[in-house]
Structure formats: structure tokens, C-alpha cells
Short mmCIF file of C-alpha atoms in Angstrom, two decimals:
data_model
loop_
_atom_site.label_atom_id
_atom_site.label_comp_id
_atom_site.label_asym_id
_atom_site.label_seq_id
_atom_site.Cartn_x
_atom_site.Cartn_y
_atom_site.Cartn_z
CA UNK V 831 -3.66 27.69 19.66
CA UNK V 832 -4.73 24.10 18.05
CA UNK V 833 -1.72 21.81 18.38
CA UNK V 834 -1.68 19.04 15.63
CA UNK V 835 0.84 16.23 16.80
CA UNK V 836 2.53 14.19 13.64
CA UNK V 837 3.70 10.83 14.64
CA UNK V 838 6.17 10.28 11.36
CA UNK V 839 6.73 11.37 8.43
CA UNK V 840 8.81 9.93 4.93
CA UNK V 841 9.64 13.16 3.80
CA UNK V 842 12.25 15.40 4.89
CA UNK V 843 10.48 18.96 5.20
CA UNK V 844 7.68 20.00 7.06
CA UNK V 845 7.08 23.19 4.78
CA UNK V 846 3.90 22.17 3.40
CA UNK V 847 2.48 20.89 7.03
CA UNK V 848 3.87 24.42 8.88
CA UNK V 849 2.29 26.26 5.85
CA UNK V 850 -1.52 24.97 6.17
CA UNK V 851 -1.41 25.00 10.07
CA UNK V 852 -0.60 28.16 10.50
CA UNK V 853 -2.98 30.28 8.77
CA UNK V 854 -5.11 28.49 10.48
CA UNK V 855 -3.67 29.57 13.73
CA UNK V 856 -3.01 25.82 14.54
CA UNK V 857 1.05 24.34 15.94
CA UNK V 858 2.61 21.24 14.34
CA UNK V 859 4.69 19.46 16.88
CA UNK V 860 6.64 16.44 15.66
CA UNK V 861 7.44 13.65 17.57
CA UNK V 862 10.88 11.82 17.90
CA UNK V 863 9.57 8.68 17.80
CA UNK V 864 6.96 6.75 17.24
CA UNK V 865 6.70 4.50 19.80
CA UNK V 866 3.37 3.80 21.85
CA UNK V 867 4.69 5.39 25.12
CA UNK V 868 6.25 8.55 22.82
CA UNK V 869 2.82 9.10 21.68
CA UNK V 870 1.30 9.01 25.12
CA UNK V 871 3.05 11.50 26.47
CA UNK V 872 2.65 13.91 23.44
CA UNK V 873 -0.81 13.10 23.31
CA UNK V 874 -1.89 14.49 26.34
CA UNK V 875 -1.57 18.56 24.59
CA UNK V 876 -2.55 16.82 20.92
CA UNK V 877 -6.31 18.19 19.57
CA UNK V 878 -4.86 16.38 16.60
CA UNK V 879 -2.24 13.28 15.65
CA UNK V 880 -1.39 12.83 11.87
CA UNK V 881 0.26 9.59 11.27
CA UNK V 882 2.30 8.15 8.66
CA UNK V 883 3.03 4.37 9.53
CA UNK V 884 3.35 5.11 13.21
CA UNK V 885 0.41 2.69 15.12
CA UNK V 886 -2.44 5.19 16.69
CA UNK V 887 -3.43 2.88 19.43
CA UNK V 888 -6.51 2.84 22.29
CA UNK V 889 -3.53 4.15 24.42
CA UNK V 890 -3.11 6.91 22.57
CA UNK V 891 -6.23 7.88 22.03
CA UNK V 892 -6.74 7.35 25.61
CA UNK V 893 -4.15 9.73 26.56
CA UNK V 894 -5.42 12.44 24.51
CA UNK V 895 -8.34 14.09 26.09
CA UNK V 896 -8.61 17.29 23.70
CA UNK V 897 -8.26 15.49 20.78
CA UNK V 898 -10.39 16.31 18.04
CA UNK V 899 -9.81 14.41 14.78
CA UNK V 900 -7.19 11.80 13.84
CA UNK V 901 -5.68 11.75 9.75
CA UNK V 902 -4.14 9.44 8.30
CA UNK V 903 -1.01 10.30 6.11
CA UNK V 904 -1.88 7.84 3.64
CA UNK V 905 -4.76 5.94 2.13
CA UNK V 906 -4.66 2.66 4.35
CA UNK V 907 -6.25 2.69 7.88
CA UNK V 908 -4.37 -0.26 9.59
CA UNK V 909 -2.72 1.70 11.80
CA UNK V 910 -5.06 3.45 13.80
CA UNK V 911 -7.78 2.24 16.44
CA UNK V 912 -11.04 3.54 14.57
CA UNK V 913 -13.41 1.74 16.49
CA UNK V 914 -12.13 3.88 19.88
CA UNK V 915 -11.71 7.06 17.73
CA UNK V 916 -15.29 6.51 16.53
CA UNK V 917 -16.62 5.57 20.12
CA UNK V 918 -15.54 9.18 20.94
CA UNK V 919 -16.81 10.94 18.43
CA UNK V 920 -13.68 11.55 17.04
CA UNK V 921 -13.51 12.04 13.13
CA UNK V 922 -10.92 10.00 11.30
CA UNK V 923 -9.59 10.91 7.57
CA UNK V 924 -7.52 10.00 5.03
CA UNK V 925 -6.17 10.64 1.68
CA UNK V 926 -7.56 8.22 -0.85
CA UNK V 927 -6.25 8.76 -3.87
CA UNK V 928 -3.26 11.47 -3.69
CA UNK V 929 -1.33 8.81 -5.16
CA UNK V 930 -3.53 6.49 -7.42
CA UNK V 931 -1.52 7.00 -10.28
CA UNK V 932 2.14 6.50 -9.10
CA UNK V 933 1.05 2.73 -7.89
CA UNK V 934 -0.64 1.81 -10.33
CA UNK V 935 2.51 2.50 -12.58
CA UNK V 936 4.20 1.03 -10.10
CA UNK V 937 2.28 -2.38 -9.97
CA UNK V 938 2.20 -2.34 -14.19
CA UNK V 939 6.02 -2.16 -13.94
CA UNK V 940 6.65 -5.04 -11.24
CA UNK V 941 4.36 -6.75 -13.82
CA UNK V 942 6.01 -6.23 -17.06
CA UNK V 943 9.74 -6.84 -15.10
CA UNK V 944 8.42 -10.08 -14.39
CA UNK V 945 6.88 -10.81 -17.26
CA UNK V 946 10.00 -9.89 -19.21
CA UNK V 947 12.38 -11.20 -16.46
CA UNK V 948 13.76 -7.81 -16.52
CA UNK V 949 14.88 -7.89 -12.62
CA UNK V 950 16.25 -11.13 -13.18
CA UNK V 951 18.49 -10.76 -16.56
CA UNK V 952 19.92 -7.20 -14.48
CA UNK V 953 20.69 -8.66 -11.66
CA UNK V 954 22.69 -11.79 -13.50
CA UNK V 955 24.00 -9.38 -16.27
CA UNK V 956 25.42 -6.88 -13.93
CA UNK V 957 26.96 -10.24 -11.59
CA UNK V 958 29.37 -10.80 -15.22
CA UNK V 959 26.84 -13.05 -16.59
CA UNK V 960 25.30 -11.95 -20.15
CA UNK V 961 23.31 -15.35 -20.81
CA UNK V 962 20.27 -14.85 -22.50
CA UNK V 963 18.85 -18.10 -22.46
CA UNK V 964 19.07 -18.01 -18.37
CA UNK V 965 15.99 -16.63 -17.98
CA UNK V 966 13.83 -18.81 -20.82
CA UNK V 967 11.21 -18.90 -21.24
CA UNK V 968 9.36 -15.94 -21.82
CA UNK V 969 6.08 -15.65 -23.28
CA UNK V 970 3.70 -12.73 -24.56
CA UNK V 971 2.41 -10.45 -22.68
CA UNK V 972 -0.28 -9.52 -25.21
CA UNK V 973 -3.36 -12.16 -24.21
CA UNK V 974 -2.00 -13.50 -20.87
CA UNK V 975 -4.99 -12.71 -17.89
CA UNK V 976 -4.10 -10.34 -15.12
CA UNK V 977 -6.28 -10.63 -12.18
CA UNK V 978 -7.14 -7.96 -9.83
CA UNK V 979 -7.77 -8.88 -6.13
CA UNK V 980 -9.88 -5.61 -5.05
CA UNK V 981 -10.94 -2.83 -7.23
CA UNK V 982 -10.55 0.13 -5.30
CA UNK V 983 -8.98 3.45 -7.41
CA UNK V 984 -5.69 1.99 -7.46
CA UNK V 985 -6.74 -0.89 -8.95
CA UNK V 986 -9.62 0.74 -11.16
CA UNK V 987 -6.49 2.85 -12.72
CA UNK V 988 -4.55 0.18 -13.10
CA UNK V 989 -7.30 -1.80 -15.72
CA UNK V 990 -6.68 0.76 -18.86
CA UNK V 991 -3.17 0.47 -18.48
CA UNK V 992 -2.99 -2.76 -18.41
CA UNK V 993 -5.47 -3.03 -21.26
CA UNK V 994 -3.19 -1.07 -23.35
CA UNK V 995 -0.95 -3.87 -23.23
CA UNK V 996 -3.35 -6.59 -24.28
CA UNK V 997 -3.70 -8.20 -20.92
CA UNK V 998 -7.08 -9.67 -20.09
CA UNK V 999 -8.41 -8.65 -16.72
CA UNK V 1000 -10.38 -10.58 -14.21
CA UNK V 1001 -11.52 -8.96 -11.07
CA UNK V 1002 -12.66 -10.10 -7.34
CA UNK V 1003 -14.21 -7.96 -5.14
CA UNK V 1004 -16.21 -9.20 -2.12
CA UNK V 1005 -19.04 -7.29 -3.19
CA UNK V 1006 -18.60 -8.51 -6.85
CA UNK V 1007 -19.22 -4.79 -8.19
CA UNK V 1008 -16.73 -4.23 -10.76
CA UNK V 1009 -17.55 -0.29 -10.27
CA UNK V 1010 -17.79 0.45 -13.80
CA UNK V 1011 -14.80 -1.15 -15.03
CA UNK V 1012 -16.10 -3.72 -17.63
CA UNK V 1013 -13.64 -6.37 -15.83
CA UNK V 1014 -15.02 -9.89 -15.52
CA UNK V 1015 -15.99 -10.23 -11.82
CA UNK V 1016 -15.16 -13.64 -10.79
CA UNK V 1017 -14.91 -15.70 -7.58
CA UNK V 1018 -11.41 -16.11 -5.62
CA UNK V 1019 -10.98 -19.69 -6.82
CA UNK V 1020 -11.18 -18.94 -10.23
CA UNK V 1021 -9.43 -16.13 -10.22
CA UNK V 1022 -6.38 -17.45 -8.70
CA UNK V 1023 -6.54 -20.94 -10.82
CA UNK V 1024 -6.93 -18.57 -13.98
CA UNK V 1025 -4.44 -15.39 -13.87
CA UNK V 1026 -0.80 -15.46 -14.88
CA UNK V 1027 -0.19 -12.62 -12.92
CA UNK V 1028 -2.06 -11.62 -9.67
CA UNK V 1029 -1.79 -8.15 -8.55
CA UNK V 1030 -3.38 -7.40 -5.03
CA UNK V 1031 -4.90 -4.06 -3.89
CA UNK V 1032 -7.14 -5.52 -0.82
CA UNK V 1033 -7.23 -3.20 2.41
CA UNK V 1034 -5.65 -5.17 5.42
CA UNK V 1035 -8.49 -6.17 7.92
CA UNK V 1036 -8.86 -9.32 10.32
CA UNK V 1037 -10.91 -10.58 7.46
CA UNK V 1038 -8.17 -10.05 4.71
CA UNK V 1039 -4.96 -10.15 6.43
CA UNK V 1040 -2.75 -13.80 5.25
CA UNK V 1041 -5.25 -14.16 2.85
CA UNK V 1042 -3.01 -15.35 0.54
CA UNK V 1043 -0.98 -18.74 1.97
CA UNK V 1044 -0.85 -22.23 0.99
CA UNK V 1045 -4.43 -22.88 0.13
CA UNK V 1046 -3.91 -20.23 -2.33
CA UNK V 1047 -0.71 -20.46 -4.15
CA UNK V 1048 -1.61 -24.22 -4.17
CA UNK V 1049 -4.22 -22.94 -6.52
CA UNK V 1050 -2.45 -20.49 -8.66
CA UNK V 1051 -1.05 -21.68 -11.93
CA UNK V 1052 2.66 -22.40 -11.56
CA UNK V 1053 3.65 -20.39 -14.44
CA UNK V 1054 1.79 -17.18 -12.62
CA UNK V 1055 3.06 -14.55 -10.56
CA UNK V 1056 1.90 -12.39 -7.52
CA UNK V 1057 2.38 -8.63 -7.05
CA UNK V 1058 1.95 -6.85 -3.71
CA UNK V 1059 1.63 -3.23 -3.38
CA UNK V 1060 -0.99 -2.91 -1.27
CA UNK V 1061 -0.19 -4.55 2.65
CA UNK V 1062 2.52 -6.71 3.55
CA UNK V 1063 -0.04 -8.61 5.76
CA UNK V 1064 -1.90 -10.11 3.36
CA UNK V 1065 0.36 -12.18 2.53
CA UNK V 1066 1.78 -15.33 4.23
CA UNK V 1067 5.47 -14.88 3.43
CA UNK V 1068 6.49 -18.00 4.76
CA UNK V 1069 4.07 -19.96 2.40
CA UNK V 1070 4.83 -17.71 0.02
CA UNK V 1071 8.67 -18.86 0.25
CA UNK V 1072 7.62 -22.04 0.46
CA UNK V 1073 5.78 -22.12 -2.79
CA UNK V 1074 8.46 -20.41 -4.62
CA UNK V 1075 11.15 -22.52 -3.57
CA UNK V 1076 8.98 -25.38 -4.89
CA UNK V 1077 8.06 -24.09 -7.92
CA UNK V 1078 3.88 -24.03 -7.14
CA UNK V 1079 4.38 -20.41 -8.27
CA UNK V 1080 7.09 -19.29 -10.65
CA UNK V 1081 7.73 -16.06 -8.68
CA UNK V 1082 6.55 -12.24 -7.02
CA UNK V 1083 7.24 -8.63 -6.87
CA UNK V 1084 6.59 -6.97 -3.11
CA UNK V 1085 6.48 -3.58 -2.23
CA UNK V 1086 5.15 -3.85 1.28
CA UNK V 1087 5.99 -6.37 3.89
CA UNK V 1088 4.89 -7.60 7.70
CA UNK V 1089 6.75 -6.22 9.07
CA UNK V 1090 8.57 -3.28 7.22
CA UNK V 1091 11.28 -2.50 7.23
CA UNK V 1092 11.85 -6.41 6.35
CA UNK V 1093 14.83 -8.69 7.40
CA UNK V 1094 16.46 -8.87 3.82
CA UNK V 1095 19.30 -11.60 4.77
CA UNK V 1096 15.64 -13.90 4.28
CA UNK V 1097 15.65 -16.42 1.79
CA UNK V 1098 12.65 -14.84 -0.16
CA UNK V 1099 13.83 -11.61 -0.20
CA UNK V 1100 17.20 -13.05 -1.65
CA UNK V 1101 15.61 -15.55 -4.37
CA UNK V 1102 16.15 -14.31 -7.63
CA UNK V 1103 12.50 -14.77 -8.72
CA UNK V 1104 11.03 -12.48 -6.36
CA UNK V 1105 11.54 -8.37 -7.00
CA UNK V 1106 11.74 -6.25 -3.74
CA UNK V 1107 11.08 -2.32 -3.71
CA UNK V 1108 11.21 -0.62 -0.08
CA UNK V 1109 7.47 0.77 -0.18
CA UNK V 1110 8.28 3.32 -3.02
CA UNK V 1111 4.94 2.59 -4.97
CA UNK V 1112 3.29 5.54 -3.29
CA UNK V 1113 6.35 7.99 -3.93
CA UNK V 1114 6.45 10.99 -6.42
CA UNK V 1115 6.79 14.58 -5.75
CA UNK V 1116 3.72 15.44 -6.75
CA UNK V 1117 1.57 12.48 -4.53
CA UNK V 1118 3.59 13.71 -1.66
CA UNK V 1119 2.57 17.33 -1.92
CA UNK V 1120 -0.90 16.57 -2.58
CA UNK V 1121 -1.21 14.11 0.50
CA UNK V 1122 0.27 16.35 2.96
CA UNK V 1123 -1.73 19.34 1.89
CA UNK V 1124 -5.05 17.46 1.88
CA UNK V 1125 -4.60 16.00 5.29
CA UNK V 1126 -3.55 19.23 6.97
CA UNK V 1127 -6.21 21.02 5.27
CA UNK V 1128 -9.34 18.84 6.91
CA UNK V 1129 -7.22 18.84 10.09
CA UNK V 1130 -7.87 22.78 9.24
CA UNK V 1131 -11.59 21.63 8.56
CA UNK V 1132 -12.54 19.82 11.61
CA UNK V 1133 -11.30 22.49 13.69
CA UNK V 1134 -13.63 25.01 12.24
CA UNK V 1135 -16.61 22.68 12.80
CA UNK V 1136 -16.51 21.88 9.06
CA UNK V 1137 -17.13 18.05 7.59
CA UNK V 1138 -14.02 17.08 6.54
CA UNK V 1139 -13.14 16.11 2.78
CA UNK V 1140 -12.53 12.56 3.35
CA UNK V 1141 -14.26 10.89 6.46
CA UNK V 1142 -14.06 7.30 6.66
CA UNK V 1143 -16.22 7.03 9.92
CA UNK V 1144 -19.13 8.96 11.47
CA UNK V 1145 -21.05 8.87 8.28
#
């Protein structure tokens, strides 16, 4: 019998998981923690790990010698050592876009709370304060530029919506295809300098990770504001503190954080200008059930020899 090791999970049942495994004749055993040396010593009976946020490292890998594929519970691939998987042969998937529409929604609403200082006016209104002209001024949303940093289907989904509202969209890519979108592909520089609100949907690589610090708020318009919900490590939080608290950008919304759970007694976290959601852009009932099915079902795959759906290496 195929054992399938799952490192974490966000989800309270394991109905879905059980279900797909075992009609395949594969196990599910869970692991009570997540911790390198945990994973080790689970690894060694493992022909497959599944992995939510829990770090997949050469040690684990090492210390799995019938492992057969590794999946990623989730569209990111930070968190697990592909370079040693694909050294080995060993086929690595994901789940791109089980939840492309739930943060896309979410990113337009961090947007339109800070563009209508929504956040702000609840948090002072429910405090005993009902001050309207605390949080002027506001301005139109209709006309203002929204830049996209990476147009992956996240962002891609995110461009009609946005649209809808009257927002014009810029774009940067690193291969400056705007994959169909119509946007306006444009360099960093000017995209930054040009956007009143940045939203960022950039996988997090050596290349990309901090690539927003003070080099780059310095060039953002300090009326403009940046929204995360993509990594927590590409951004510099403590120049992005820094360039709240002096005003070179006139606030953010985060979803993700380095490292997450965050410290919330910080002084970002706390500022009033900056909206803070515990990683809940990828959340709905219906994103969860279609991740966990899709990831257990090329587990299914690769043990019958089969390509699975979504291979990101060994291509």
C-alpha cells in the first residue's frame, strides 16, 4: 500500500484527502508537526509528502528513499527543494489556479478599502469616533492607474475586474508578455513612479524576494498604495515601515508576511494606514475542495505511471 505523508494542512477534515487515496489503494498519514526533523523521520515510509506551508527540504527528501512525487497544497513553490526533487527524478506538482478567483476578489477589495479608507473610518468609528473628515481626502476611483507586478492567472483575473471599475491598468512582467490581456506592459520604474495603487502577484525566488524596499517606495508616488497577496518575502517590511511612517507612500494592505504567522505588537502591523488579513486571500469552500482533490488525484496519477495534471518540473 502507497503511503502519501501530508506535512500540514489549514483545513480541519481530511475527508476529501482519505476519499481520493483510498480508491486508489494508497494511506494518508498526517504528521504532528512540521518541523524538519518531524519530516525526517516520517519520510523514511513516505512514496509521497503533500505540503501546505510546511518547508520540504534536501533533508527530507534525503530521508525519503521510496519517494515518488512531491505536491504542493497550493500554487506557490517556495517551500520545497525542487532542484533535489528534480535531481532525483522526482515529479513535483501543484495546484495553479484552484483559487484564482477568491484572490483576485480579495486583492480588488484591499484595493477599494484603501481607496475608500474603508479599514480606516471602521476601525476609528467603531473606537467612538464618527469623524468623517478624518480620513480626507479621498479621490475617484474611476481613472486612477492600478499596476500589476506579474501577470500570472491571479493577476490576469484580476484586470476585468478592475476594469469594471474604471481603473487603468499597467502591467510588468519580466518577460514583458502581457498574455493576452490588452494591459500596457511597462518597465518597473515606470510602473512604480506611475500607479496609485500597486498590487503584487510575483512568485518568491532569489531573484524576486525584497524586491520591493527603499529604492522602490522611494519611487512610488506618495499618494499610492501597495497590496500584497502574493509572498510576504517580497517585500522589505522594514522599509516598508519606514516609508509609511514618513509618508513616501500613503499606505498598504498585506495578506502574507516573512515570516507568517507575523509579530502583530509591530509598528506596521499596528499603523492605521496599513490593512492586515491572516493569509485568507486563498480561502473559500469551494478553492479548498478543488485544491485538495486535484493534488491527491495526480498523487493518484504518478503512482499509476501517469503524467500528472500539473508538473512544474521534468518537462
Amino acid at each position: 500500500m502507497y503511503q502519501v505523508l501530508l506535512t500540514d494542512r489549514a483545513w480541519p477534515s481530511l475527508d476529501i484527502e482519505t476519499e481520493v487515496l483510498a480508491a486508489a489503494g494508497a494511506r494518508l498519514i498526517e504528521a504532528p508537526a512540521g518541523d524538519e526533523k518531524t519530516l525526517c523521520e516520517l519520510a523514511a515510509e513516505a512514496d509521497a509528502i503533500a505540503t501546505n506551508w510546511a518547508k520540504v527540504t534536501p533533508a527530507v527528501i534525503a530521508a525519503a528513499p521510496r519517494l515518488k512525487t512531491v505536491a504542493r497544497l497550493g500554487i506557490g513553490l517556495d517551500n520545497i527543494a525542487i532542484p533535489e526533487c528534480t535531481a532525483r527524478g522526482i515529479p513535483v506538482t501543484n495546484s495553479p489556479d484552484y483559487c484564482t478567483h477568491e484572490v483576485s476578489d480579495h486583492a480588488l477589495g484591499l484595493l477599494l478599502a484603501l481607496s475608500r479608507k474603508i479599514a480606516f473610518f471602521h476601525h476609528r468609528t467603531k473606537q467612538g469616533e464618527y469623524n468623517l473628515g478624518a480620513g480626507l481626502p479621498l479621490t475617484r476611483i474611476k481613472g486612477q492607474k492600478l499596476g500589476l507586478v506579474g501577470l500570472g492567472n491571479t493577476a490576469r483575473a484580476l484586470v476585468p475586474k478592475a476594469r469594471a471599475l474604471g481603473l487603468e491598468i499597467l502591467a510588468h512582467t519580466s518577460s514583458g508578455n502581457d498574455y493576452g490581456t490588452g494591459c500596457q506592459m511597462v518597465s518597473l520604474g515606470e510602473l512604480l513612479s506611475q500607479s496609485d495603487f500597486i498590487s503584487v502577484h510575483a512568485p518568491l525566488t532569489p531573484a524576486t524576494r525584497k524586491m520591493f524596499g527603499k529604492e522602490q517606495f522611494r519611487q512610488m508616488k506618495p499618494t499610492a498604495y501597495l497590496i500584497n497577496t502574493s509572498r510576504g518575502g517580497l517585500i522589505d517590511e522594514a522599509a516598508l515601515e519606514e516609508a509609511i511612517k514618513s509618508g513616501c507612500i500613503a499606505g498598504a494592505a498585506l495578506d502574507v508576511f516573512d515570516p507568517e504567522p507575523c509579530d502583530l505588537s509591530r509598528p506596521l502591523f499596528q499603523d492605521e494606514r496599513v490593512i492586515v488579513t491572516p493569509h485568507a486571500a486563498f480561502i473559500s469552500e469551494q478553492s479548498l475542495e478543488q485544491m485538495r482533490r486535484e493534488v491527491m488525484e495526480q498523487i493518484v496519477q504518478v503512482f499509476r505511471g501517469e503524467k500528472p495534471r500539473n508538473l512544474v518540473n521534468l518537462k
